[in-house]
Coordinates of C-alpha atoms in Angstrom, one line a residue:
D1 CA 17.5 32.1 -20.5
T2 CA 15.6 29.6 -18.2
E3 CA 15.2 32.2 -15.4
D4 CA 13.4 34.5 -17.8
V5 CA 11.1 31.8 -18.9
I6 CA 10.2 30.6 -15.4
R7 CA 9.5 34.3 -14.2
E8 CA 7.2 34.7 -17.4
A9 CA 5.2 31.5 -16.5
A10 CA 4.6 32.8 -13.1
R11 CA 3.8 36.3 -14.4
V12 CA 1.0 34.8 -16.9
N13 CA -0.1 31.9 -14.3
W14 CA 0.8 29.4 -16.8
Q15 CA -1.3 26.3 -16.8
T16 CA 1.5 23.7 -15.8
E17 CA 1.1 19.9 -15.6
L18 CA 1.4 18.6 -12.1
E19 CA 3.4 15.5 -11.4
A20 CA 1.0 12.7 -10.6
N21 CA 3.1 10.7 -8.3
S22 CA 3.6 13.9 -6.2
F23 CA -0.2 14.8 -5.4
D24 CA -2.2 11.6 -6.4
R25 CA -0.9 9.3 -3.7
V26 CA -4.0 7.0 -3.4
G27 CA -5.1 6.9 -7.1
L28 CA -1.6 5.3 -8.1
Q29 CA -1.4 2.7 -5.6
P30 CA -2.4 -0.8 -6.5
T31 CA -6.0 -1.4 -5.5
N32 CA -8.4 -4.1 -5.2
Q33 CA -12.1 -4.4 -6.9
D34 CA -13.3 -2.3 -3.8
Y35 CA -10.9 0.6 -5.0
M36 CA -9.2 0.1 -1.8
P37 CA -5.4 0.4 -1.8
L38 CA -3.9 -3.3 -1.4
R39 CA -1.9 -2.0 1.8
D40 CA -5.3 -1.3 3.6
A41 CA -7.1 -4.1 1.9
F42 CA -5.1 -6.8 3.3
L43 CA -5.4 -5.4 6.7
D44 CA -9.1 -4.6 6.4
L45 CA -9.6 -8.2 5.3
V46 CA -8.0 -9.9 8.2
L47 CA -9.7 -7.6 10.6
R48 CA -13.1 -8.6 8.9
K49 CA -12.2 -12.4 8.3
P50 CA -9.5 -13.6 10.6
A51 CA -9.4 -17.0 8.8
Y52 CA -7.3 -15.3 5.9
Y53 CA -4.6 -14.2 8.2
K54 CA -2.1 -17.0 7.4
E55 CA -2.4 -16.2 3.7
V56 CA -2.3 -12.5 4.0
K57 CA 0.4 -12.6 6.8
P58 CA 3.6 -12.4 4.3
A59 CA 2.2 -9.0 3.0
I60 CA 1.5 -7.7 6.5
D61 CA 5.1 -8.5 7.6
L62 CA 6.4 -6.8 4.6
I63 CA 4.4 -3.7 5.4
E64 CA 5.9 -3.7 8.8
Q65 CA 9.3 -4.0 7.5
T66 CA 9.1 -1.3 4.9
A67 CA 8.0 1.0 7.4
K68 CA 11.2 0.2 9.3
D69 CA 13.4 0.4 6.3
Y70 CA 11.7 3.9 5.2
S71 CA 12.1 5.3 8.8
A72 CA 15.9 4.5 8.7
L73 CA 16.3 6.6 5.3
S74 CA 17.9 10.0 5.1
K75 CA 15.9 13.2 5.6
E76 CA 16.4 13.9 1.9
E77 CA 15.2 10.3 0.9
K78 CA 12.2 10.7 3.2
Q79 CA 11.0 13.5 0.8
L80 CA 10.8 11.2 -2.0
A81 CA 7.2 10.9 -3.2
S82 CA 7.2 7.1 -3.0
V83 CA 8.7 7.0 0.4
D84 CA 7.1 10.2 2.0
S85 CA 3.4 8.6 0.9
F86 CA 4.0 5.3 2.5
L87 CA 5.4 6.9 5.7
D88 CA 2.5 9.3 5.8
W89 CA 0.0 6.6 5.6
W90 CA 2.1 4.5 8.1
K91 CA 1.8 7.3 10.8
S92 CA -1.7 8.1 10.0
Q93 CA -3.4 4.8 9.9
G94 CA -1.1 1.9 8.9
S95 CA 0.7 1.4 12.1
Y96 CA -2.6 1.3 14.1
M97 CA -4.2 -1.2 11.7
V98 CA -1.3 -3.4 12.0
D99 CA -1.4 -3.3 15.7
E100 CA -5.1 -4.1 15.8
V101 CA -4.4 -7.2 13.4
N102 CA -1.6 -8.4 15.9
K103 CA -3.9 -7.9 19.0
R104 CA -6.8 -9.6 17.3
Q105 CA -4.7 -12.6 16.2
K106 CA -3.4 -12.9 19.7
R107 CA -6.9 -13.1 21.0
E108 CA -7.7 -15.7 17.9
A109 CA -4.9 -17.8 19.0
Y110 CA -6.1 -17.8 22.6
R111 CA -9.5 -18.8 21.4
K112 CA -8.0 -21.7 19.1
F113 CA -6.0 -22.9 22.2
L114 CA -9.0 -23.0 24.4
K115 CA -10.9 -24.7 21.8
A116 CA -8.4 -27.3 21.2
M117 CA -8.0 -27.9 24.9
G118 CA -11.8 -28.3 25.2
E119 CA -11.8 -30.8 22.4
L120 CA -9.0 -32.8 24.0
D121 CA -10.8 -32.7 27.4
D122 CA -13.8 -33.9 25.8
R123 CA -12.0 -36.9 24.5
A124 CA -10.3 -37.4 27.8
E125 CA -13.6 -37.6 29.3
Q126 CA -14.9 -40.1 26.8
L127 CA -11.7 -42.5 27.4
K128 CA -12.6 -42.2 31.2
Q129 CA -16.2 -43.5 30.5
D130 CA -14.6 -46.2 28.4
D131 CA -12.1 -47.2 30.8
K132 CA -9.2 -46.4 28.6
A133 CA -7.6 -43.3 30.2
T134 CA -4.6 -45.4 31.4
G135 CA -3.9 -47.4 28.1
P136 CA -2.2 -46.6 24.9
E137 CA -5.0 -44.2 23.9
G138 CA -4.8 -42.3 27.2
D139 CA -0.9 -41.9 26.6
A140 CA -1.5 -40.7 23.0
L141 CA -3.9 -38.1 24.1
R142 CA -1.5 -36.8 26.6
G143 CA 0.9 -36.6 24.1
E144 CA -1.3 -34.6 22.0
V145 CA -1.8 -32.2 25.0
K146 CA 1.9 -31.8 25.6
A147 CA 2.4 -31.1 21.8
L148 CA -0.3 -28.4 21.8
I149 CA 1.3 -26.7 24.9
D150 CA 4.8 -27.2 23.4
S151 CA 3.8 -25.6 19.9
T152 CA 2.1 -22.6 21.7
L153 CA 5.3 -21.8 23.6
Q154 CA 7.4 -22.0 20.5
R155 CA 5.2 -19.4 18.9
G156 CA 6.0 -17.0 22.0
E157 CA 2.5 -17.2 23.5
P158 CA 1.9 -18.0 27.3
A159 CA 0.5 -21.3 27.1
H160 CA 0.7 -22.1 30.8
E161 CA -1.3 -18.9 31.5
W162 CA -4.0 -20.0 28.9
L163 CA -4.1 -23.5 30.3
E164 CA -4.9 -22.1 33.8
D165 CA -7.6 -20.1 32.2
F166 CA -8.9 -23.0 30.7
K167 CA -9.1 -25.0 34.0
R168 CA -11.0 -22.0 35.4
E169 CA -13.2 -22.2 32.9
Q170 CA -13.4 -25.9 32.5
E171 CA -17.0 -26.1 33.9
E172 CA -18.1 -23.8 31.0
K173 CA -16.0 -25.0 28.3
R174 CA -16.8 -24.2 24.7
K175 CA -18.8 -26.6 22.6
K176 CA -18.3 -24.5 19.5
S177 CA -16.0 -21.8 18.0
K178 CA -16.9 -18.1 18.3
K179 CA -16.5 -17.6 14.6
G180 CA -19.2 -15.2 13.1
K181 CA -21.6 -16.6 10.8
P182 CA -20.6 -17.3 7.2
S183 CA -21.0 -14.4 4.9
T184 CA -24.0 -14.4 2.7
D185 CA -22.3 -11.6 0.4
K186 CA -21.1 -13.6 -2.5
E187 CA -20.0 -10.7 -4.4
Q188 CA -17.8 -9.4 -1.3
D189 CA -16.5 -13.0 -0.9
M190 CA -15.3 -12.9 -4.5
I191 CA -13.6 -9.7 -4.1
D192 CA -12.0 -11.0 -1.0
A193 CA -10.7 -14.0 -2.8
D194 CA -9.3 -12.0 -5.4
T195 CA -7.8 -9.7 -3.0
V196 CA -5.9 -12.6 -1.5
S197 CA -4.6 -13.8 -4.9
L198 CA -2.8 -10.6 -5.2
V199 CA -0.7 -11.1 -2.0
Q200 CA 2.4 -12.2 -3.8
P201 CA 2.3 -9.6 -6.7
F202 CA 1.8 -7.0 -4.1
I203 CA 5.0 -8.4 -2.3
K204 CA 7.1 -8.0 -5.4
Y205 CA 5.8 -4.5 -5.8
L206 CA 6.8 -3.4 -2.3
R207 CA 10.0 -5.0 -2.4
L208 CA 10.6 -3.2 -5.7
R209 CA 9.8 0.1 -3.9
V210 CA 12.1 -0.6 -0.9
L211 CA 14.9 -1.5 -3.2
L212 CA 14.5 1.6 -5.4
P213 CA 12.9 4.3 -3.3
T214 CA 13.3 6.8 -6.2
M215 CA 11.0 4.7 -8.4
K216 CA 7.7 6.3 -8.9
L217 CA 4.4 4.6 -7.6
D218 CA 3.1 3.8 -11.3
E219 CA 6.7 2.7 -12.5
A220 CA 6.7 0.0 -9.7
S221 CA 3.2 -1.2 -10.7
D222 CA 4.4 -1.2 -14.4
V223 CA 7.5 -3.1 -13.7
T224 CA 5.7 -5.6 -11.4
N225 CA 3.3 -6.4 -14.1
M226 CA 5.9 -6.8 -16.8
L227 CA 7.2 -9.7 -14.5
A228 CA 3.9 -11.1 -14.0
K229 CA 3.4 -14.5 -15.7
K230 CA -0.2 -14.7 -15.5
R231 CA -3.0 -11.9 -16.2
S232 CA -4.6 -12.4 -13.0
E233 CA -1.3 -11.4 -11.2
R234 CA -1.2 -8.1 -12.6
L235 CA -1.8 -5.0 -10.2
K236 CA -4.3 -2.5 -11.1
T237 CA -4.4 1.3 -9.7
L238 CA -7.9 3.1 -8.8
W239 CA -7.5 4.7 -12.4
N240 CA -7.2 1.3 -14.2
H241 CA -10.2 0.0 -12.3
L242 CA -12.1 3.0 -13.5
G243 CA -11.0 2.3 -17.2
F244 CA -7.9 4.6 -17.6
D245 CA -4.6 3.1 -18.7
V246 CA -2.9 6.2 -17.5
P247 CA -4.2 8.7 -15.1
P248 CA -5.8 11.9 -16.4
R249 CA -3.5 14.7 -16.8
V250 CA -4.0 17.8 -14.0
Y251 CA -2.8 21.2 -14.4
A252 CA -2.5 24.3 -12.1
S253 CA -1.3 27.8 -12.4
Y254 CA 2.5 28.0 -12.1
E255 CA 3.7 29.6 -8.8
R256 CA 7.2 30.3 -8.0
H257 CA 7.6 28.6 -4.6
S258 CA 10.0 26.0 -3.3
A259 CA 7.3 24.0 -1.6
L260 CA 5.4 23.6 -4.9
E261 CA 8.4 23.0 -7.3
P262 CA 8.3 19.3 -6.7
H263 CA 4.7 19.0 -7.7
Y264 CA 5.3 20.2 -11.3
L265 CA 5.9 17.7 -13.9
R266 CA 9.5 17.6 -15.3
T267 CA 10.4 17.0 -18.7
K268 CA 13.5 15.2 -19.9
V269 CA 15.2 17.2 -22.9
E270 CA 18.0 15.5 -24.7
T271 CA 20.7 17.6 -26.8
E272 CA 23.7 16.4 -28.7
T273 CA 25.9 16.4 -25.9
D274 CA 23.4 16.4 -22.7
E275 CA 20.4 15.2 -21.2
F276 CA 18.4 17.1 -18.3
D277 CA 15.1 17.5 -16.8
T278 CA 13.4 20.7 -17.2
L279 CA 10.1 22.4 -16.1
F280 CA 8.3 22.9 -19.3
T281 CA 8.6 21.1 -22.8
P282 CA 10.5 22.9 -25.5
A283 CA 7.3 23.8 -27.3
I284 CA 6.2 25.5 -24.2
R285 CA 9.2 27.3 -23.5
L286 CA 9.2 28.7 -27.2
R287 CA 5.5 30.0 -26.2
L288 CA 6.8 31.5 -23.2
V289 CA 9.7 33.2 -25.1
A290 CA 7.4 34.4 -27.6
D291 CA 5.1 36.1 -24.8
I292 CA 8.3 37.9 -23.4
I293 CA 9.4 39.3 -26.9
A294 CA 5.8 40.2 -27.9
R295 CA 5.4 42.1 -24.4
Q296 CA 8.7 43.9 -25.2
M297 CA 8.5 44.8 -28.7
D298 CA 5.7 46.0 -30.9
I299 CA 5.6 43.0 -33.4
P300 CA 2.6 44.4 -35.7
D301 CA 4.5 47.7 -36.1
L302 CA 7.9 46.1 -37.1
I303 CA 5.8 43.9 -39.5
H304 CA 4.4 46.8 -40.9
R305 CA 7.5 48.6 -41.4
K306 CA 8.9 45.5 -43.0
L307 CA 11.5 45.2 -40.4
L308 CA 10.2 41.9 -39.6
V309 CA 8.9 39.4 -42.0
A310 CA 6.9 37.0 -39.7
F311 CA 6.5 36.1 -35.9

């Protein structure tokens, strides 16, 4: 029976195929051309090039929401490979990267506010010199200042505090933004642009994983790609980038341990009346049963005595 087969597999250290989704948690993630999982790539991109934040923000927001949704699942659901791998990444580095992105964006918004105020102040000085500060142009300029402050407050940012900072620094107001020099790495620029083009496919992929947490990582990618209207919208795993349609099979000696059981590949078996998952394929089970029989009976002697025709 099944118990005998499992015992025999453990006894002979049978080389058993492993479930890729259980142990290859990076290789099966959608990645960019830098071989970086997209969840990391989007955050890394914004940290390097804040100008991409607006385009990448929907993916970052969904990553944060996914962490909240997964954290609210039951203990059993959190053990699912798809869920466990995400939460493990989130706790080890994901949450810190998102926090850093948010902090930098606040600083970026602060810089933009001061820059905008500086430009408005320059225009105000020009109007004063032209004796137009109290005319229609001066009114329009004051309206722009009010609109800037109001829009900043609507985003939940401390516009009045920033305005005080601007007033204190007015003598040393900026004359140019503090953005870094344009990148001269054209190859990296192309990779970054391609990464941004995958924001929407990634969002569909991650929503699918949240909706169906039992779905395997590679299955989620396959379904997303089936729904893609353009070839450029298809997601690729690390293995796909390396030229593999499917990840290479990996085997390990079978050990009977509850902590290891989830890592062994299960095979679906169909009978006339039932369908179930089992540890070994029918062919392997026959091999193991044959080993049990051969160990308990002297097969060559039985054949020699013509008590057995073949085995």
